[in-house]
Each structure stands twice: as structure tokens, then as C-alpha cells.
XYZ file of C-alpha atoms in Angstrom:
586
model
C -50.262 85.308 41.390
C -53.230 85.930 43.676
C -52.938 87.766 46.971
C -53.787 84.785 49.180
C -51.116 82.719 47.387
C -48.509 85.387 48.124
C -49.542 85.521 51.794
C -49.507 81.720 51.973
C -46.018 81.504 50.458
C -44.783 84.251 52.790
C -46.075 82.282 55.790
C -44.291 79.137 54.582
C -41.093 81.112 54.070
C -41.427 82.507 57.605
C -41.749 78.999 59.042
C -38.640 77.869 57.191
C -36.716 80.957 58.267
C -37.756 80.369 61.889
C -36.495 76.794 61.709
C -33.165 77.914 60.262
C -32.750 80.591 62.913
C -33.595 78.114 65.691
C -31.085 75.578 64.370
C -28.389 78.244 64.439
C -29.199 79.739 67.846
C -30.871 77.164 70.096
C -28.927 74.248 71.588
C -30.060 70.631 71.485
C -33.087 70.745 73.767
C -36.738 69.865 74.019
C -37.716 73.358 72.808
C -35.692 72.924 69.625
C -37.099 69.418 69.072
C -40.672 70.591 69.595
C -40.201 73.627 67.338
C -38.640 71.523 64.576
C -41.330 68.823 64.702
C -44.223 71.300 64.795
C -42.816 73.404 61.927
C -42.315 70.308 59.778
C -45.910 69.233 60.495
C -47.118 72.698 59.475
C -45.074 72.610 56.250
C -46.393 69.165 55.253
C -49.969 70.112 56.140
C -49.558 73.243 54.047
C -48.286 71.160 51.127
C -51.271 68.817 51.356
C -53.746 71.715 51.487
C -52.127 73.443 48.484
C -53.100 70.439 46.341
C -56.779 70.428 47.372
C -57.817 73.148 44.825
C -56.307 71.076 42.009
C -58.333 68.037 43.081
C -61.528 70.128 43.264
C -61.053 71.827 39.859
C -59.886 68.894 37.769
C -61.830 65.956 36.307
C -61.183 62.364 35.247
C -57.582 61.220 34.919
C -56.267 64.652 35.943
C -58.258 64.549 39.193
C -56.913 61.061 39.943
C -53.394 62.363 39.319
C -53.742 65.209 41.823
C -55.478 62.897 44.311
C -52.550 60.476 44.241
C -50.055 63.313 44.647
C -52.040 64.615 47.617
C -52.280 61.099 49.099
C -48.506 60.698 48.974
C -47.939 64.017 50.739
C -50.654 63.150 53.285
C -48.860 59.864 54.105
C -45.688 61.856 54.669
C -47.571 64.294 56.921
C -49.113 61.392 58.881
C -45.681 59.912 59.593
C -44.384 63.293 60.732
C -47.473 63.803 62.921
C -46.892 60.461 64.647
C -43.210 61.358 65.100
C -44.253 64.688 66.692
C -46.716 62.871 68.939
C -43.905 60.761 70.435
C -41.272 63.477 70.768
C -43.480 66.439 71.757
C -46.607 65.001 73.387
C -45.110 61.911 75.037
C -41.648 63.471 75.641
C -39.942 60.304 74.512
C -37.769 59.158 71.652
C -39.288 57.350 68.701
C -38.813 53.549 69.034
C -35.974 52.010 67.084
C -38.396 49.530 65.490
C -40.802 52.271 64.442
C -44.079 50.768 63.048
C -44.882 54.012 61.182
C -41.806 53.581 58.991
C -44.010 51.645 56.574
C -46.111 54.808 56.105
C -42.989 56.778 55.206
C -41.917 54.050 52.805
C -45.348 53.841 51.188
C -45.749 57.600 50.719
C -43.732 57.358 47.495
C -46.052 54.652 46.131
C -48.980 57.016 45.303
C -46.501 59.482 43.797
C -45.216 56.813 41.408
C -48.814 55.840 40.671
C -49.540 59.452 39.703
C -46.582 59.503 37.336
C -47.740 56.227 35.765
C -51.016 57.944 34.793
C -49.095 60.414 32.552
C -51.829 63.076 32.574
C -49.804 65.255 30.179
C -50.096 62.655 27.395
C -53.325 61.491 25.677
C -54.205 57.816 25.817
C -57.206 55.678 24.946
C -59.276 53.694 27.458
C -57.527 50.415 26.582
C -54.068 51.913 27.250
C -55.328 53.374 30.524
C -56.613 49.974 31.691
C -53.354 48.230 30.822
C -51.228 50.863 32.503
C -53.312 50.791 35.646
C -52.810 47.040 35.734
C -49.059 47.398 35.104
C -48.870 49.970 37.885
C -50.767 47.685 40.279
C -48.308 44.927 39.407
C -45.373 47.183 40.250
C -46.961 48.367 43.493
C -47.549 44.796 44.628
C -43.888 44.158 43.894
C -42.744 47.134 46.005
C -44.940 46.035 48.903
C -43.575 42.511 48.543
C -40.009 43.835 48.739
C -40.731 45.756 51.948
C -42.334 42.756 53.642
C -39.579 40.449 52.361
C -36.592 42.558 53.416
C -37.697 44.788 56.303
C -40.608 43.154 58.148
C -38.762 39.931 59.208
C -36.317 41.978 61.321
C -39.177 43.883 62.918
C -41.751 41.201 63.753
C -40.363 37.748 62.941
C -37.008 38.259 64.683
C -36.340 41.720 66.146
C -32.940 43.103 65.139
C -32.499 46.894 65.189
C -29.281 46.996 63.189
C -30.519 44.677 60.424
C -33.862 46.498 60.397
C -32.296 49.937 59.942
C -29.790 48.804 57.340
C -32.409 46.983 55.241
C -34.949 49.804 55.566
C -32.469 52.529 54.598
C -31.150 50.533 51.638
C -34.610 49.684 50.299
C -35.887 53.219 50.889
C -32.902 54.635 48.996
C -33.610 52.315 46.052
C -37.253 53.408 46.046
C -36.317 57.099 46.072
C -33.842 56.606 43.230
C -36.511 54.778 41.199
C -38.944 57.622 41.821
C -36.368 60.222 40.775
C -35.662 58.300 37.576
C -39.379 58.145 36.784
C -39.689 61.887 37.430
C -36.791 62.577 35.087
C -38.436 60.560 32.304
C -41.740 62.398 32.848
C -39.926 65.740 32.654
C -38.217 64.811 29.370
C -41.517 63.719 27.792
C -43.568 66.781 28.783
C -43.975 70.365 27.609
C -45.092 73.746 28.886
C -46.640 73.879 32.352
C -46.219 70.143 32.878
C -42.476 70.427 32.247
C -42.185 73.145 34.910
C -44.266 71.092 37.347
C -42.144 67.961 36.907
C -38.922 69.981 37.238
C -40.055 71.464 40.572
C -41.239 68.083 41.867
C -37.905 66.555 40.833
C -36.013 69.295 42.688
C -38.074 68.826 45.858
C -37.710 65.020 45.725
C -33.970 65.207 45.086
C -33.550 67.585 48.020
C -35.535 65.244 50.263
C -33.610 62.147 49.146
C -30.244 63.824 49.676
C -31.206 65.289 53.066
C -32.571 61.985 54.391
C -29.420 60.185 53.250
C -27.231 62.790 54.988
C -29.410 62.571 58.108
C -28.963 58.784 58.219
C -25.215 59.299 57.899
C -25.344 61.752 60.810
C -27.384 59.278 62.875
C -24.699 56.625 62.398
C -22.085 59.157 63.571
C -24.269 60.089 66.579
C -24.286 63.751 65.546
C -27.940 64.089 64.545
C -30.717 65.515 66.726
C -34.155 66.917 65.879
C -33.931 70.588 64.830
C -30.288 70.448 63.836
C -28.932 71.861 60.594
C -29.400 68.399 59.040
C -33.168 69.034 59.107
C -32.975 72.282 57.113
C -32.815 70.659 53.617
C -35.568 68.282 54.695
C -37.771 71.221 55.757
C -36.912 73.029 52.510
C -38.210 70.063 50.469
C -41.424 70.154 52.518
C -41.861 73.908 51.877
C -41.181 73.304 48.167
C -44.357 71.172 47.946
C -46.465 74.200 48.927
C -44.726 76.357 46.327
C -45.432 73.719 43.667
C -49.113 73.579 44.575
C -49.589 77.349 44.661
C -47.561 78.194 41.539
C -49.028 75.452 39.389
C -52.527 76.839 39.987
C -51.600 79.858 37.859
C -50.763 77.726 34.806
C -52.937 74.626 34.981
C -51.341 71.992 32.710
C -53.544 70.872 29.822
C -54.126 67.208 28.996
C -54.202 67.803 25.228
C -50.411 68.157 24.823
C -49.296 65.632 22.209
C -46.344 63.501 23.258
C -45.231 60.018 22.404
C -46.653 57.647 24.992
C -46.037 54.314 23.254
C -42.503 53.904 24.611
C -43.708 54.646 28.130
C -46.362 51.934 27.940
C -43.866 49.421 26.553
C -41.338 50.099 29.295
C -43.996 49.976 32.007
C -45.115 46.568 30.732
C -41.513 45.388 30.595
C -40.901 46.476 34.184
C -44.025 44.579 35.238
C -42.763 41.440 33.527
C -39.315 41.865 35.099
C -40.952 42.200 38.512
C -42.918 38.987 37.955
C -39.852 37.089 36.738
C -37.783 38.308 39.706
C -39.890 36.319 42.173
C -38.166 32.964 41.495
C -34.802 34.672 42.095
C -35.985 36.017 45.459
C -37.356 32.581 46.328
C -33.980 31.018 45.553
C -32.235 33.710 47.615
C -34.603 33.132 50.556
C -34.031 29.390 50.329
C -30.247 29.494 49.963
C -29.410 32.353 52.351
C -27.873 30.476 55.268
C -26.952 33.653 57.166
C -30.512 34.184 58.417
C -32.480 32.005 60.832
C -34.615 29.165 59.514
C -37.983 30.704 60.442
C -37.082 33.914 58.510
C -36.220 31.829 55.446
C -39.547 30.018 55.755
C -41.401 33.298 56.137
C -39.738 34.743 53.027
C -40.374 31.574 51.005
C -44.080 31.483 51.880
C -44.348 35.216 51.174
C -42.706 34.780 47.759
C -45.085 31.958 46.806
C -48.098 34.099 47.794
C -46.742 37.070 45.835
C -46.095 34.842 42.812
C -49.682 33.612 42.910
C -51.082 37.142 43.152
C -48.847 38.571 40.439
C -49.524 35.539 38.236
C -53.239 36.267 38.395
C -52.563 39.894 37.464
C -50.378 38.861 34.515
C -53.115 36.483 33.354
C -55.706 39.292 33.475
C -53.364 41.579 31.562
C -52.841 38.949 28.878
C -56.594 38.476 28.529
C -57.033 42.218 28.029
C -54.225 42.220 25.487
C -55.724 39.279 23.574
C -59.133 40.964 23.468
C -57.589 44.183 22.173
C -55.577 42.349 19.520
C -58.708 40.538 18.369
C -60.569 43.861 18.183
C -57.751 45.424 16.183
C -57.674 42.434 13.812
C -61.432 42.648 13.240
C -61.192 46.390 12.726
C -58.335 45.994 10.231
C -60.313 43.432 8.246
C -63.362 45.699 8.163
C -61.185 48.630 7.142
C -59.602 46.590 4.343
C -63.022 45.501 3.095
C -64.289 49.083 3.219
C -61.188 50.207 1.350
C -61.832 47.670 -1.384
C -65.466 48.785 -1.653
C -64.349 52.396 -1.828
C -61.873 51.530 -4.557
C -64.643 49.847 -6.554
C -66.901 52.863 -6.039
C -64.160 55.235 -7.180
C -63.572 53.121 -10.278
C -67.288 53.069 -11.061
C -67.508 56.825 -10.470
C -64.642 57.409 -12.891
C -66.355 55.204 -15.452
C -69.661 57.023 -14.986
C -67.911 60.380 -15.304
C -66.301 59.293 -18.568
C -69.596 57.869 -19.834
C -71.367 61.089 -18.817
C -68.920 63.207 -20.830
C -69.226 60.899 -23.829
C -73.039 60.782 -23.615
C -73.289 64.555 -23.199
C -71.169 65.212 -26.272
C -73.016 62.642 -28.379
C -76.419 63.946 -27.278
C -75.536 67.502 -28.260
C -74.353 66.291 -31.665
C -77.573 64.290 -32.176
C -79.832 67.236 -31.387
C -79.113 69.015 -34.691
C -80.125 66.189 -37.097
C -83.079 65.267 -34.864
C -84.372 68.840 -34.992
C -83.964 68.833 -38.781
C -85.809 65.513 -39.146
C -88.616 66.703 -36.889
C -88.987 69.912 -38.940
C -89.045 68.058 -42.232
C -91.601 65.536 -40.911
C -93.863 68.375 -39.765
C -93.558 70.065 -43.185
C -94.244 66.788 -44.913
C -97.363 66.129 -42.820
C -98.708 69.555 -43.831
C -98.681 68.636 -47.540
C -101.373 66.746 -49.406
C -100.725 63.057 -48.806
C -102.652 59.866 -49.066
C -103.891 58.185 -45.901
C -101.163 55.564 -46.114
C -98.496 58.239 -46.558
C -99.957 60.261 -43.661
C -99.673 57.212 -41.391
C -96.051 56.736 -42.397
C -95.262 60.419 -41.805
C -96.985 60.228 -38.391
C -94.859 57.249 -37.398
C -91.723 59.092 -38.521
C -92.678 62.107 -36.377
C -93.543 59.851 -33.462
C -90.186 58.067 -33.501
C -88.292 61.331 -34.006
C -90.021 62.854 -30.966
C -89.307 59.736 -28.952
C -85.645 59.921 -29.981
C -85.541 63.582 -28.955
C -86.985 62.631 -25.565
C -84.315 59.959 -25.122
C -81.605 62.461 -26.050
C -82.989 64.888 -23.443
C -82.836 62.082 -20.870
C -79.248 61.371 -21.844
C -78.366 65.028 -21.364
C -80.020 65.027 -17.948
C -78.128 61.847 -17.017
C -74.837 63.383 -18.136
C -75.312 66.567 -16.097
C -76.318 64.882 -12.797
C -76.744 68.255 -11.101
C -78.410 68.700 -7.715
C -82.174 68.993 -7.818
C -83.966 72.137 -6.565
C -86.291 70.624 -3.978
C -89.761 72.123 -3.335
C -93.251 70.767 -2.521
C -94.914 69.395 -5.687
C -98.497 68.135 -6.189
C -98.024 64.752 -7.842
C -101.606 64.559 -9.181
C -101.250 67.866 -11.050
C -97.862 66.820 -12.368
C -99.247 63.491 -13.686
C -102.138 65.242 -15.443
C -99.629 67.543 -17.125
C -97.551 64.551 -18.230
C -100.674 62.879 -19.716
C -101.504 66.043 -21.675
C -97.958 66.298 -22.998
C -98.143 62.674 -24.136
C -101.501 63.067 -25.877
C -100.073 63.743 -29.387
C -98.170 60.456 -29.302
C -101.057 58.443 -27.813
C -103.545 59.877 -30.335
C -101.216 59.173 -33.258
C -100.954 55.555 -32.090
C -104.723 55.327 -31.384
C -104.051 54.302 -27.751
C -106.592 54.836 -24.982
C -105.069 56.398 -21.844
C -107.048 55.883 -18.638
C -106.150 58.157 -15.719
C -107.219 57.247 -12.168
C -106.098 59.876 -9.659
C -107.245 60.168 -6.003
C -109.067 63.214 -4.695
C -106.531 63.747 -1.904
C -103.387 65.777 -2.472
C -100.178 63.829 -3.009
C -97.399 66.210 -1.999
C -93.808 65.157 -2.616
C -90.619 67.135 -2.202
C -88.582 67.403 -5.379
C -87.659 69.229 -8.543
C -90.844 69.716 -10.583
C -89.090 69.750 -13.971
C -87.148 66.571 -13.242
C -90.200 64.735 -11.900
C -92.206 65.828 -14.956
C -89.411 64.517 -17.159
C -89.609 61.160 -15.343
C -93.396 60.913 -15.827
C -93.272 61.893 -19.505
C -90.382 59.475 -20.162
C -92.221 56.581 -18.487
C -95.430 57.311 -20.432
C -93.553 57.523 -23.734
C -91.778 54.225 -23.042
C -95.078 52.631 -22.055
C -96.695 53.854 -25.291
C -93.762 52.424 -27.218
C -94.266 49.060 -25.498
C -97.985 49.159 -26.455
C -97.138 49.861 -30.072
C -94.768 46.873 -30.135
C -97.180 44.383 -28.523
C -100.386 45.509 -30.190
C -102.250 46.479 -26.993
C -104.347 49.654 -27.162
C -104.945 50.404 -23.455
C -102.712 52.234 -20.968
C -103.796 52.851 -17.361
C -102.068 55.368 -15.114
C -103.007 55.919 -11.473
C -101.661 57.213 -8.183
C -102.247 56.390 -4.518
C -100.870 57.095 -1.039
C -99.712 54.099 1.004
C -97.702 54.205 4.276
C -96.083 57.582 3.620
C -95.213 56.759 0.002
C -96.775 58.140 -3.169
C -97.181 55.291 -5.688
C -97.599 55.761 -9.457
C -98.932 52.663 -11.263
C -98.719 52.387 -15.055
C -100.259 49.265 -16.639
C -99.962 48.216 -20.270
C -102.345 45.445 -21.298
C -105.497 44.076 -19.674
C -106.775 46.747 -17.235
C -108.607 44.084 -15.218
C -105.356 42.252 -14.434
C -104.032 43.121 -10.937
C -100.450 43.946 -10.180
C -98.819 41.164 -8.171
C -97.232 41.869 -4.795
C -93.982 43.799 -5.213
C -90.859 43.129 -3.149
C -87.251 44.259 -3.109
C -86.124 41.601 -5.578
C -88.374 43.166 -8.250
C -86.340 46.405 -8.172
C -84.933 46.865 -11.661
C -81.119 46.924 -11.829
C -79.573 49.734 -13.894
C -78.483 47.390 -16.690
C -82.053 46.060 -17.103
C -83.634 49.503 -17.131
C -81.951 50.359 -20.400
C -84.386 48.246 -22.367
C -87.217 50.527 -21.207
C -85.137 53.718 -21.579
C -85.457 54.482 -17.858
C -81.807 54.870 -16.834
C -82.029 58.648 -16.437
C -85.348 58.275 -14.594
C -83.745 55.986 -12.065
C -80.983 58.522 -11.356
C -83.540 61.313 -10.810
C -85.702 59.172 -8.536
C -82.644 58.158 -6.517
C -82.008 61.852 -5.778
C -85.630 62.136 -4.597
C -85.433 59.048 -2.366
C -87.658 57.009 -4.727
C -87.329 53.921 -6.903
C -88.818 52.090 -9.918
C -90.372 48.621 -9.755
C -91.479 46.782 -12.845
C -93.011 43.472 -13.811
C -93.702 41.654 -17.062
C -96.408 39.030 -17.254
C -97.624 37.131 -20.321
C -101.287 37.669 -19.382
C -101.258 40.958 -17.493
C -98.731 42.683 -19.741
C -96.107 45.170 -18.571
C -96.615 47.067 -15.342
C -94.426 49.885 -13.977
C -94.522 51.220 -10.433
C -92.822 54.411 -9.191
C -92.472 55.138 -5.463
C -91.669 58.603 -4.029
C -91.801 59.582 -0.306
C -94.582 62.062 0.464
C -94.093 65.168 2.623
C -95.044 64.566 6.287
C -98.049 66.622 7.463
C -95.891 68.939 9.612
C -94.023 70.162 6.515
C -97.069 71.261 4.500
C -96.478 75.027 4.797
C -99.066 75.848 7.532
C -98.722 79.584 6.997
C -99.487 79.335 3.290
C -102.563 77.152 3.662
C -102.354 75.921 0.059
C -99.809 73.364 -1.152
C -97.375 74.328 -3.874
C -98.421 72.947 -7.269
C -96.194 72.101 -10.169
C -95.218 75.084 -12.246
C -93.024 75.004 -15.347
C -89.591 76.430 -14.662
C -87.469 78.111 -17.314
C -84.710 75.868 -18.572
C -81.152 76.921 -17.953
């Protein structure tokens, strides 16, 4: 504990000790009354000031909590200050029909509002709005009760005995309700909050008991200001300062997890009970023949006004509840739909994993006979053969190589490993793919026309995988040419709106590619007829896609799109873009 806190607490203890000593030594006199009133004002002012650091340090709901606690203590201090003004400054007794009694009654209202905030328990914004509305409903009800029961005997028809009896009874009920709420808050809290609520409960219980005993002494005409009856009351006032100073050493945290659902349910139920109690009070006001007619009329009009106000508040609460229920229903439907989509994706992923294992095993098994066939075809082509036999051997070698390329694509599809991304010059990579495809194009007597721009086309990707895509597309295009009898293949590249575009045309080179759109994107099941399934998976990893079109006059056209590297990523310190370089296979 800090030094100033110890000095502060010592000063409060000295004030309390002085009051006790005066009550034991001094007789009933003006000096004793003045000393008692001034000391109680000092104790309540000290309690209010001890809460100011909490208000300054905290934020959000916690700051509102401490502000409400401080407001309640300030109301109490204001009532005591007015009491001191009459007894010390004016040298007169406080009036029997004391207008400031409403301040003393209302000082518990902000304290109950602070407890309704439950700063020790987390809550969402919707719950906070509803609970604030429930609290406002309860506070309107408490104010209604005070005006209904106490005010008529103060302003409508003055009656000191009825006023005091009704005020004391209602005030006792309010204090008991506050103590019950404090007890519930203590049971639902932990750590520093539990200690705080226990101390506040002890101070409130001491105050409630002392005020009840003081009222009993007043009825027996044995009470006077500064008597021993005021000692427990002063002790409860000093306890507020101790709470404020001690709590500063262990600031409660708002992240403590407690169950707050039951609290919200009971608060809503109390609000509904308060609203439904209005017809009972209206019937009581109408049927109570022991009070004058104008008091019954006043109470009946007051009840109707309170019913209107509380009805509006209940309507607003129901609107908030309906909106929240609709939001929860929409959210649950979206969650269910997302869950179904996720289930479908998991099923498809399991299928693809099984297919990948099956394809990988089959591809490895096919590699051995393919290698043997390719070796035998090469040996056979090296022997003396007729021209017709040489053509047949060339076709065998061509189809074996194409099959080996498809098997390599299947292996790549089965692995589905992450690509090693690096800047790649797409023009250089396409020229390499054309050179690698030359043996097949020459064997088929197909003319390959390459049209590459002078500007660099830099894309970010795995050079080996992108080369595999280009070679696979060229081989499939050559296969399409061999099937349809065309002898011209055109391959080109261009840069358009941040995208590198590869165009491959099979057929009439003068025919223009029609405008492409999203509906021309080839689905995975349709790509299989061109052998481009693995290519689509690789391009998906690189943020690209394949578009294709078949036309009776223009032939088959394939379009590959890959995002280019923005200018700011082109390695300014190197000065030269990274070209494609063969990487050793794993």
C-alpha cells in the first residue's frame, strides 16, 4: 500500500476515533451535534474522493461502474451536507417533512445500477443494451414506488406519521434488495472483485442495521445527533474510504470468466414482474378506502403514467430481442450452409487424396514399361528400315514420349507439393518449351510459329512447374493437330492489365480468338480430354487459369493467364530479372 493511502486511512481512523470519544464524553449539546455532522460529512467526502482515481484510470464499462458507485456516495454526502447545513449553520432541527429524504432514498439507485453492469463478467454489446434497458425499467419502478407511497403524505396531504412510516418501510425494502443484489454479485465473482463485493456488502449491511436502530431510537425519543447510535453509521461511511483505497492495489480485471446468462434472465424477469405489478398497485390505489379521495386519484393517475412509460420500455426491449433473434437465426442458417459446404469439400478432398495415391502408384508402375518401349523404339529407329517402317517407328516413339509426359503430369498431380516461388521470365520459358517440343513437331511435320513480345514478362512461380505446363500444353496441341490434319501451330504471349497471356492456336492462323469470359473457363472434368488436369492444378497454385475454345472454322485455341510481378517487386538492387533456369529434380 502506498504512503499517501496509509496517511489517508490513518486520518479517517482518527476522525472515527474522535467521534467515538465525543459520543462517550460529551453530553447532548450543540458542540456534539456539530462535531458529529462535520465528521460524517468529512467521512463521506473522503469516500467519494477515494473513488475518483478508479474513475480516472478505468475505461468503458468499468469506468461507468465506478462512476455510478461514486454518484451513489456523492448523493449520500449531499444529503448529509444539507443535514449539517440545518443543524450547524442554521442552528435548527431538520424539518419532519424533509425534502432531501428523496436524495437519501435515491443514493442506492446508482449503486444498484453499478451492480447491474456486472463489470467482473464479460458480455457482448447486445447483452449490455438489454441489461441497461432492464435496469432502467427497474429504476423507473423504484422511483414510481417512492412517488406512490411517500410523496402523497408530503405534498398532497401532509402527514408526518404516515410520511415517516412509509418512508422507513420503503427505504428498508430498498436496502434489503440492494444487499441481496450485492450477495449475488459476491457469489458470482472471483479474486479482487470478490473481495470488493464482500467489503461493500459489509459496509452496506452496517449502514442498513445502524439506520434501522437509529429509527428505533427516534421512536423511543432516545436518539440525538452524535450519540452512540451514530457510531455504526459513521463506521460504514469510513468503510467506503477503505474500500476505495484498498481496491486500488488490486484493480479487478474484466476478463474473469463467470456465468452471466442466469443474471440476465433474472434481471429480465424482475423487469417483467415490475411491469406486471402496476395493475395491482392501481387496484390497491382504487380500492384503498382508508386514504382520502384526492390521494387515491393522485396514485391512480401516477400508476397510469408509469404503466405507459414502462410499456414503451418493454416494447423497445421486445424490438431489440426480436432483432437479435432474427440475427441469430440468419447466422445459424449461414453457419449450417457453410458446414454443409465444408463437409462437401472434406469429402472431395478425401476423394482427391485417394485418387492421388492411386494415380501415383499406377504412374510409378507405368514408368518401367514406358522406358522399355522408348528404348526399344530408339534402337529400332537406328536400324536399316524402309521409309514406311521409319514412319511407323517414329509414330511409336512419338506416342511413347507423349505417354511418358502424361505419366509425369500424373505424378505431379499426385504429389501436389507447394511450389518454390521465384521471378521467372515467361518469354525465355516459352522458347525453352518450344525447343523441347521440336522433336515431336518435326516428326509430325508441323510448323510452329512463335510470336513473343520484346518486353519482359515476369511472373512469380516455380520455373520447373511452369515449364511442365507449357510443354504439356504444346504436346497436347500437337496431338490435336495430328488428329485433325492441320499442320500449323501458333504460340504467342502478351501483357494485358497486369496479366501475362499465352495464346496457342491450332488451325487457321488468320482466325482471331473470340472474346473470352468467365463461362469459357474449362471445368476440371472437361480438361481431361486435353490432358490438362495437372496443368490446371499448377496454374491454380500460381493464381492463373486456362481458357479454351473450339471452333469449326478457327480450330482449337488455348489461352493461359498468369499474374505478372508488379514493377515494385522487380529486384531493384539486382537490375536484371531472374530468368528460367533448370532445377535439379528431387
